[in-house]
Amino acid sequence: MEVEIEVPSHFLCPISMQPMKDPVTISTGITYDRESIQRWLFTCKRTTCPVTKQPLSATDLIPNHTLRRLIHSWYSLNSHHNFDLIPTPNKPLDRLQIVKLLNDAKTHPQNQITCLRSIRPVAHTCMEDNLGVFEFVTRLIMEENEVDLVTEALMVLHHLKLTDLKIQKLVVGNEVRLLNALLHVMRFGSVQSRSHAITFLRSVFKVMDPGHVSGVNPELFNQTVRILKDNVSHSQQTIKSSLEVVVETVRCGRNRVKAAESGMVLVLVDRLIESSDRRACELILVALEQICRCAVGRAKLVEHAAGLAAVSKKILRVSHVGSDRAVRILGLVCRFCGSCGVVQEMVEVGVVSKLCLMIQIDYSDRTKERVKEILMLHSRAWKDASCVPAHLLSSYPSL
C-alpha cells in the first residue's frame, strides 16, 4: 500500500497552497512561490502583502536560497513518491541580454514596462557597466509617461544605487522637468508610486541648487501632507523620506509659507504626538522650527490644540538635537506670539514646568541660555504661577 506523504506546511506557497518551486521573499518578510507573487503584483497590480495585508515598501523578490535547498532536499528524499524535483531558478540577465532588452524597448514602446521589470533584479550591477540603463530610465521619467511606466522606471532607478554625483548630473539643467514628473506621480500614482517618488525626491533635493529648491511648486507640500496623513498605507521609511524632503525644502525662506499654508504644521504636530522614533521626532522638530520662522507657521502651531504641549513634551525625551529644536520653537512663539492667551496656555500645558526643569539638569550652555531668555521674557506671568511645582519655580532665573 502506498503511503501518502504530507508536504511540510512551510514548503507551501501562501497564495497557491502548492509546494514552492522558486521561493522568494518580499519586503514584509513573507515567502511565496515566484510565479504566484509575480501574478499577484504585476498581473493583478496589488500593492499589499497577501498574508499580512501591509502595503509593500518595494516589490523586490529576494530568492530564499535556504528554503529552496530545504525543499530540494526533502523532495530528493521522497522522490520515490513521484514528486518532481524543483527546477533551477532562472539565471540572471547578462550584458548582452540587457542591451537587447533596452534596444527592443526603444524600438517597441509597448515593451518598456516588461523591459524594466526584467532589468530591475539585476539593476544594482548595471551602473558599473556602461549599458545605457541609467539614461534610458531617466528619459522615461522626465518625459512624463504613464504613471505605471514612470513607477517602474523609479523602481529601477532606486536599485541602481546612484551616487550623489550621478544624481547631481541628472538634476542639473533638468530641475523643472524632473520635479514636475515626480509631482505628477505623487498626485496620480498608487501608494507604491508615491513612495518611490518621495524617496527619489529626497535624494534630488540634497544635491539641487538652493535657487531651484526655493521655487518649488506649492503642490509638492500638499502631496507630502497627503503622505504624512496616511497612517496605514506608507512604510516608516517612506514617512522618514517625506520628513527629510520637508526639512530640505523649508530651509529656504520662501517655502516656509507654502508649507504652512498646505497644512504641514498640523500634520507634523499630529505625527509628533504619535511618534516614538528618535529620528522621526528630530526631523519633525527641525521642520517645525524652520516653518515657525514665518508668521503663518507660528500661527498654525498655536492654533493646534496640542501644538505647544506636543513640542514641550519631547524636550528631554528624544535627544539633545530634539530638545534644542523644541526650545527654539518655544522661543519663537514666546517672542512673536506671546499673547495673554498663549502665555497662559504655556503654563497650563506644562511648557513652563519643562523649561524650569531644564535649568536644573546638566545640559548644553547654549540651550540653557535660550531657556532662560524664554523664562525671563514672560517672568511676570510665569514666576508665581500656582500650577508650576514649587521645586521647579525655585530655579526660575532672577532679573
XYZ file of C-alpha atoms in Angstrom:
399
model
C 0.000 0.000 0.000
C 1.352 3.400 -0.983
C 1.879 5.718 1.980
C 0.720 9.318 1.469
C 3.442 11.789 2.364
C 2.322 15.165 3.712
C 4.297 18.142 2.420
C 5.526 20.367 5.314
C 3.308 23.435 5.621
C 6.223 25.884 5.387
C 7.037 24.472 1.949
C 3.637 25.610 0.626
C 3.060 28.949 -1.073
C 0.550 31.038 0.960
C -1.183 32.067 -2.287
C -1.488 28.816 -4.269
C -1.130 26.457 -1.285
C 1.063 24.312 -3.543
C 4.707 23.344 -2.898
C 7.009 26.203 -3.871
C 9.327 25.695 -6.831
C 11.147 29.014 -6.626
C 10.618 30.589 -3.168
C 11.161 34.351 -2.958
C 10.743 36.738 -0.030
C 9.082 40.167 -0.278
C 9.582 43.318 1.822
C 7.227 42.161 4.601
C 9.371 39.064 5.215
C 6.837 36.563 3.868
C 7.995 33.948 1.340
C 5.939 32.976 -1.733
C 6.448 30.990 -4.901
C 7.824 33.380 -7.524
C 5.150 32.663 -10.125
C 2.291 33.270 -7.665
C 3.602 36.505 -6.182
C 4.518 37.883 -9.618
C 0.949 37.265 -10.759
C -0.336 38.987 -7.592
C 1.907 42.052 -8.005
C 2.237 42.552 -11.733
C -0.813 40.947 -13.328
C -3.373 41.788 -10.640
C -1.465 45.003 -9.750
C -1.854 44.536 -5.993
C 0.269 46.704 -3.683
C -0.108 44.822 -0.403
C 1.289 41.627 1.071
C -1.226 38.778 0.533
C -0.709 37.446 4.065
C -0.158 40.491 6.281
C -2.157 42.974 4.127
C 0.591 45.519 4.787
C 1.489 47.955 1.991
C 4.707 46.967 0.250
C 7.583 49.450 0.516
C 9.126 47.777 -2.551
C 8.330 44.928 -4.916
C 11.742 43.308 -4.845
C 11.625 39.490 -4.929
C 14.584 38.159 -2.945
C 15.407 34.480 -3.634
C 15.125 32.395 -0.449
C 18.049 30.070 -1.152
C 17.961 28.393 2.268
C 14.314 27.386 1.962
C 14.846 26.284 -1.621
C 17.667 23.947 -0.558
C 15.481 22.512 2.225
C 12.629 21.866 -0.194
C 15.027 20.353 -2.729
C 16.493 18.016 -0.086
C 13.051 16.950 1.095
C 11.915 16.256 -2.462
C 15.077 14.209 -3.114
C 14.450 12.049 -0.055
C 10.852 11.452 -1.144
C 11.497 11.079 -4.859
C 10.134 7.537 -4.891
C 6.712 9.041 -4.185
C 6.730 10.651 -7.641
C 7.474 14.212 -6.555
C 9.098 16.418 -9.175
C 12.418 17.950 -8.319
C 12.485 21.736 -8.151
C 13.850 23.372 -11.288
C 16.848 25.622 -11.059
C 15.829 29.315 -10.908
C 16.366 31.415 -13.993
C 19.895 32.726 -14.415
C 20.358 36.498 -14.034
C 20.465 38.556 -17.207
C 23.887 39.052 -18.739
C 25.192 42.159 -20.537
C 24.016 41.109 -23.990
C 20.517 40.299 -22.766
C 20.235 43.687 -21.033
C 21.346 45.549 -24.156
C 18.892 43.518 -26.244
C 16.034 44.368 -23.875
C 16.910 48.078 -23.967
C 17.072 48.145 -27.768
C 13.763 46.314 -28.016
C 12.099 48.764 -25.593
C 13.396 51.748 -27.541
C 12.073 50.317 -30.797
C 8.798 48.996 -29.383
C 7.481 51.303 -26.592
C 4.794 48.760 -25.684
C 7.593 46.560 -24.300
C 9.062 49.207 -21.986
C 7.385 48.005 -18.775
C 8.394 44.402 -19.479
C 11.956 45.576 -20.075
C 12.068 47.497 -16.791
C 10.677 44.584 -14.793
C 13.249 42.246 -16.311
C 16.159 44.581 -15.607
C 15.156 45.510 -12.049
C 16.523 42.347 -10.310
C 19.991 42.986 -11.768
C 19.871 46.795 -11.764
C 22.413 47.029 -8.947
C 25.046 45.593 -11.320
C 24.281 47.936 -14.218
C 25.938 51.146 -13.027
C 29.426 49.711 -13.278
C 28.845 48.692 -16.885
C 28.069 51.451 -19.366
C 24.943 49.762 -20.759
C 22.698 52.818 -21.029
C 20.249 51.696 -18.328
C 20.554 54.940 -16.364
C 19.985 57.119 -19.436
C 17.036 55.004 -20.576
C 15.320 55.064 -17.194
C 15.773 58.793 -16.558
C 14.438 59.626 -20.016
C 11.274 57.650 -19.300
C 10.790 59.549 -16.039
C 11.297 63.046 -17.402
C 9.111 62.519 -20.456
C 6.126 62.310 -18.049
C 4.895 58.994 -19.424
C 2.033 56.954 -17.971
C 2.206 56.739 -14.189
C 2.672 52.941 -14.208
C 5.649 53.233 -16.559
C 7.255 56.025 -14.534
C 6.749 53.985 -11.370
C 8.599 51.022 -12.871
C 11.367 53.371 -14.006
C 11.654 54.824 -10.498
C 11.947 51.321 -9.057
C 14.836 50.513 -11.390
C 16.443 53.868 -10.628
C 16.233 53.076 -6.913
C 18.062 49.784 -7.440
C 20.825 51.408 -9.448
C 22.287 52.710 -6.150
C 23.147 56.133 -7.547
C 25.833 58.307 -6.016
C 25.154 61.971 -5.169
C 27.412 62.956 -8.067
C 25.399 60.884 -10.530
C 22.119 62.343 -9.248
C 23.563 65.849 -9.494
C 24.499 65.270 -13.138
C 20.939 64.142 -13.779
C 19.392 67.117 -11.967
C 21.440 69.994 -13.414
C 19.542 71.516 -16.304
C 16.540 69.236 -15.768
C 15.232 70.606 -12.465
C 11.789 71.695 -13.635
C 11.107 68.646 -15.825
C 12.240 66.231 -13.130
C 10.241 67.853 -10.317
C 7.123 68.069 -12.490
C 7.418 64.396 -13.421
C 7.807 63.283 -9.802
C 4.989 65.561 -8.670
C 2.751 64.036 -11.343
C 3.436 60.582 -9.911
C 2.701 61.808 -6.381
C -0.630 63.246 -7.493
C -1.940 60.416 -9.641
C 0.083 57.332 -8.790
C -0.601 54.445 -6.441
C 0.606 54.278 -2.851
C 3.712 52.471 -4.019
C 4.298 55.042 -6.781
C 4.136 57.923 -4.321
C 6.566 56.133 -2.022
C 9.153 55.731 -4.784
C 8.665 59.333 -5.936
C 9.157 60.873 -2.480
C 12.176 58.644 -1.827
C 13.868 59.827 -5.003
C 12.868 63.450 -4.281
C 14.773 63.240 -1.018
C 17.966 62.456 -2.943
C 17.239 65.122 -5.558
C 16.768 67.961 -3.068
C 20.001 67.129 -1.277
C 22.026 67.929 -4.407
C 19.814 70.584 -6.012
C 20.837 74.232 -6.206
C 19.063 76.254 -3.438
C 17.712 78.654 -6.040
C 15.639 75.878 -7.613
C 14.616 74.441 -4.254
C 13.155 77.783 -3.165
C 10.928 77.884 -6.236
C 9.225 74.508 -5.832
C 5.574 74.153 -6.713
C 3.328 74.563 -3.605
C 1.566 71.381 -4.726
C 4.634 69.469 -3.550
C 3.761 70.326 0.047
C 0.122 69.355 -0.482
C 1.165 65.920 -1.737
C 3.718 65.467 1.052
C 0.999 66.294 3.586
C -1.128 63.632 1.904
C 1.572 61.035 2.503
C 2.205 62.106 6.103
C -1.510 61.969 6.925
C -1.722 58.329 5.838
C -1.037 56.256 8.937
C -1.736 52.916 7.260
C -0.544 52.698 3.658
C 3.016 54.016 3.821
C 6.053 52.423 5.451
C 8.066 54.156 8.154
C 10.894 54.587 5.665
C 8.568 56.446 3.304
C 7.390 58.663 6.169
C 11.002 59.498 7.077
C 11.812 60.225 3.437
C 8.841 62.605 3.359
C 10.052 64.355 6.505
C 13.538 64.697 5.027
C 12.018 66.293 1.915
C 10.196 68.802 4.137
C 13.392 69.604 6.053
C 15.379 70.123 2.853
C 12.768 72.398 1.276
C 11.825 74.591 4.248
C 15.439 75.635 4.766
C 14.590 78.164 2.029
C 12.553 81.026 3.473
C 10.142 81.238 0.524
C 8.990 77.673 1.121
C 8.039 78.136 4.765
C 4.805 79.956 3.983
C 3.980 77.387 1.283
C 4.471 74.580 3.788
C 2.405 76.308 6.487
C -0.472 77.039 4.113
C -0.553 73.403 2.950
C -1.495 72.212 6.444
C 2.011 70.918 7.093
C 2.247 72.258 10.670
C -0.911 70.480 11.770
C 0.107 67.120 10.319
C 3.638 67.445 11.733
C 2.246 68.053 15.220
C -0.041 65.041 14.883
C 2.930 62.933 13.800
C 4.985 64.259 16.715
C 2.304 63.201 19.172
C 2.121 59.679 17.742
C 5.810 59.015 17.062
C 8.305 57.461 19.458
C 11.011 57.032 16.817
C 14.015 59.232 17.622
C 14.949 60.098 14.039
C 11.358 60.873 13.032
C 10.883 63.145 16.055
C 14.116 65.006 15.306
C 13.088 65.572 11.691
C 9.658 66.826 12.741
C 11.098 69.260 15.276
C 13.688 70.555 12.799
C 10.954 71.092 10.201
C 8.637 72.806 12.693
C 11.408 75.125 13.862
C 12.095 76.207 10.287
C 8.413 76.717 9.454
C 7.841 78.646 12.707
C 10.312 81.236 11.500
C 7.432 82.670 9.462
C 4.326 84.252 10.987
C 1.920 81.838 9.275
C 3.828 78.854 10.644
C 3.769 80.161 14.211
C 0.073 80.947 13.962
C -0.673 77.407 12.744
C 1.278 75.890 15.640
C -0.566 77.970 18.211
C -3.913 77.130 16.577
C -3.348 73.390 17.086
C -4.970 72.410 20.377
C -1.955 70.256 21.313
C 0.776 72.130 19.427
C 2.658 73.703 22.328
C 2.137 70.703 24.596
C 3.426 68.252 21.952
C 6.608 70.274 21.359
C 7.231 70.712 25.072
C 6.690 67.017 25.796
C 9.547 65.993 23.506
C 12.075 68.051 25.499
C 14.445 65.658 27.315
C 12.686 62.658 25.722
C 14.180 62.476 22.227
C 17.775 63.666 22.037
C 19.901 66.791 22.511
C 19.062 67.799 18.954
C 15.352 67.310 19.589
C 15.394 69.261 22.859
C 17.350 72.120 21.335
C 14.933 72.428 18.401
C 11.920 72.249 20.715
C 13.336 75.092 22.827
C 13.927 77.165 19.685
C 10.310 76.638 18.609
C 9.009 77.734 22.003
C 11.333 80.739 21.901
C 9.910 81.834 18.529
C 6.373 81.515 19.844
C 7.174 83.457 23.020
C 8.885 86.302 21.169
C 6.386 86.756 18.355
C 3.084 85.190 19.508
C 3.231 85.882 23.249
C -0.373 86.995 23.716
C -2.013 86.652 27.139
C -3.839 83.541 25.978
C -0.714 81.850 24.633
C 1.327 82.734 27.727
C -1.365 81.277 29.972
C -1.671 78.152 27.841
C 2.069 77.531 28.137
C 1.662 77.379 31.915
C -1.386 75.118 31.779
C 0.036 72.548 29.347
C 3.331 72.219 31.218
C 5.664 74.211 28.976
C 6.890 76.439 31.812
C 7.453 73.478 34.134
C 9.530 71.709 31.482
C 11.630 74.833 30.874
C 12.277 75.249 34.604
C 13.332 71.601 34.780
C 15.869 72.127 32.001
C 17.714 74.720 34.085
C 18.207 72.203 36.911
C 19.797 69.450 34.827
C 23.135 69.124 33.064
C 22.543 70.424 29.560
C 24.384 72.468 26.944
C 25.093 76.064 27.950
C 23.647 77.493 24.741
C 20.342 75.675 25.160
C 20.144 76.731 28.817
C 20.693 80.339 27.778
C 17.787 80.073 25.358
C 15.612 78.610 28.115
C 16.484 81.445 30.495
C 15.700 84.022 27.814
C 12.260 82.493 27.313
C 11.518 82.393 31.051
C 12.656 85.971 31.560
C 10.552 87.169 28.628
C 7.307 86.401 30.460
C 8.547 86.270 34.040
C 5.700 88.444 35.326
C 3.100 85.961 34.193
C 5.014 82.788 34.994
C 7.212 83.340 38.038
C 4.424 82.956 40.575
C 2.266 80.527 38.590
C 0.343 78.347 41.028
C 0.308 75.269 38.757
C 4.101 75.113 38.406
C 5.631 72.923 41.163
C 7.472 74.922 43.837
C 10.679 72.904 43.444
C 10.806 73.931 39.795
C 9.928 77.568 40.356
C 12.802 77.766 42.832
C 15.150 77.601 39.834
C 13.368 80.366 37.959
C 16.013 82.838 36.728
C 16.058 86.167 38.537
C 16.200 89.551 36.865
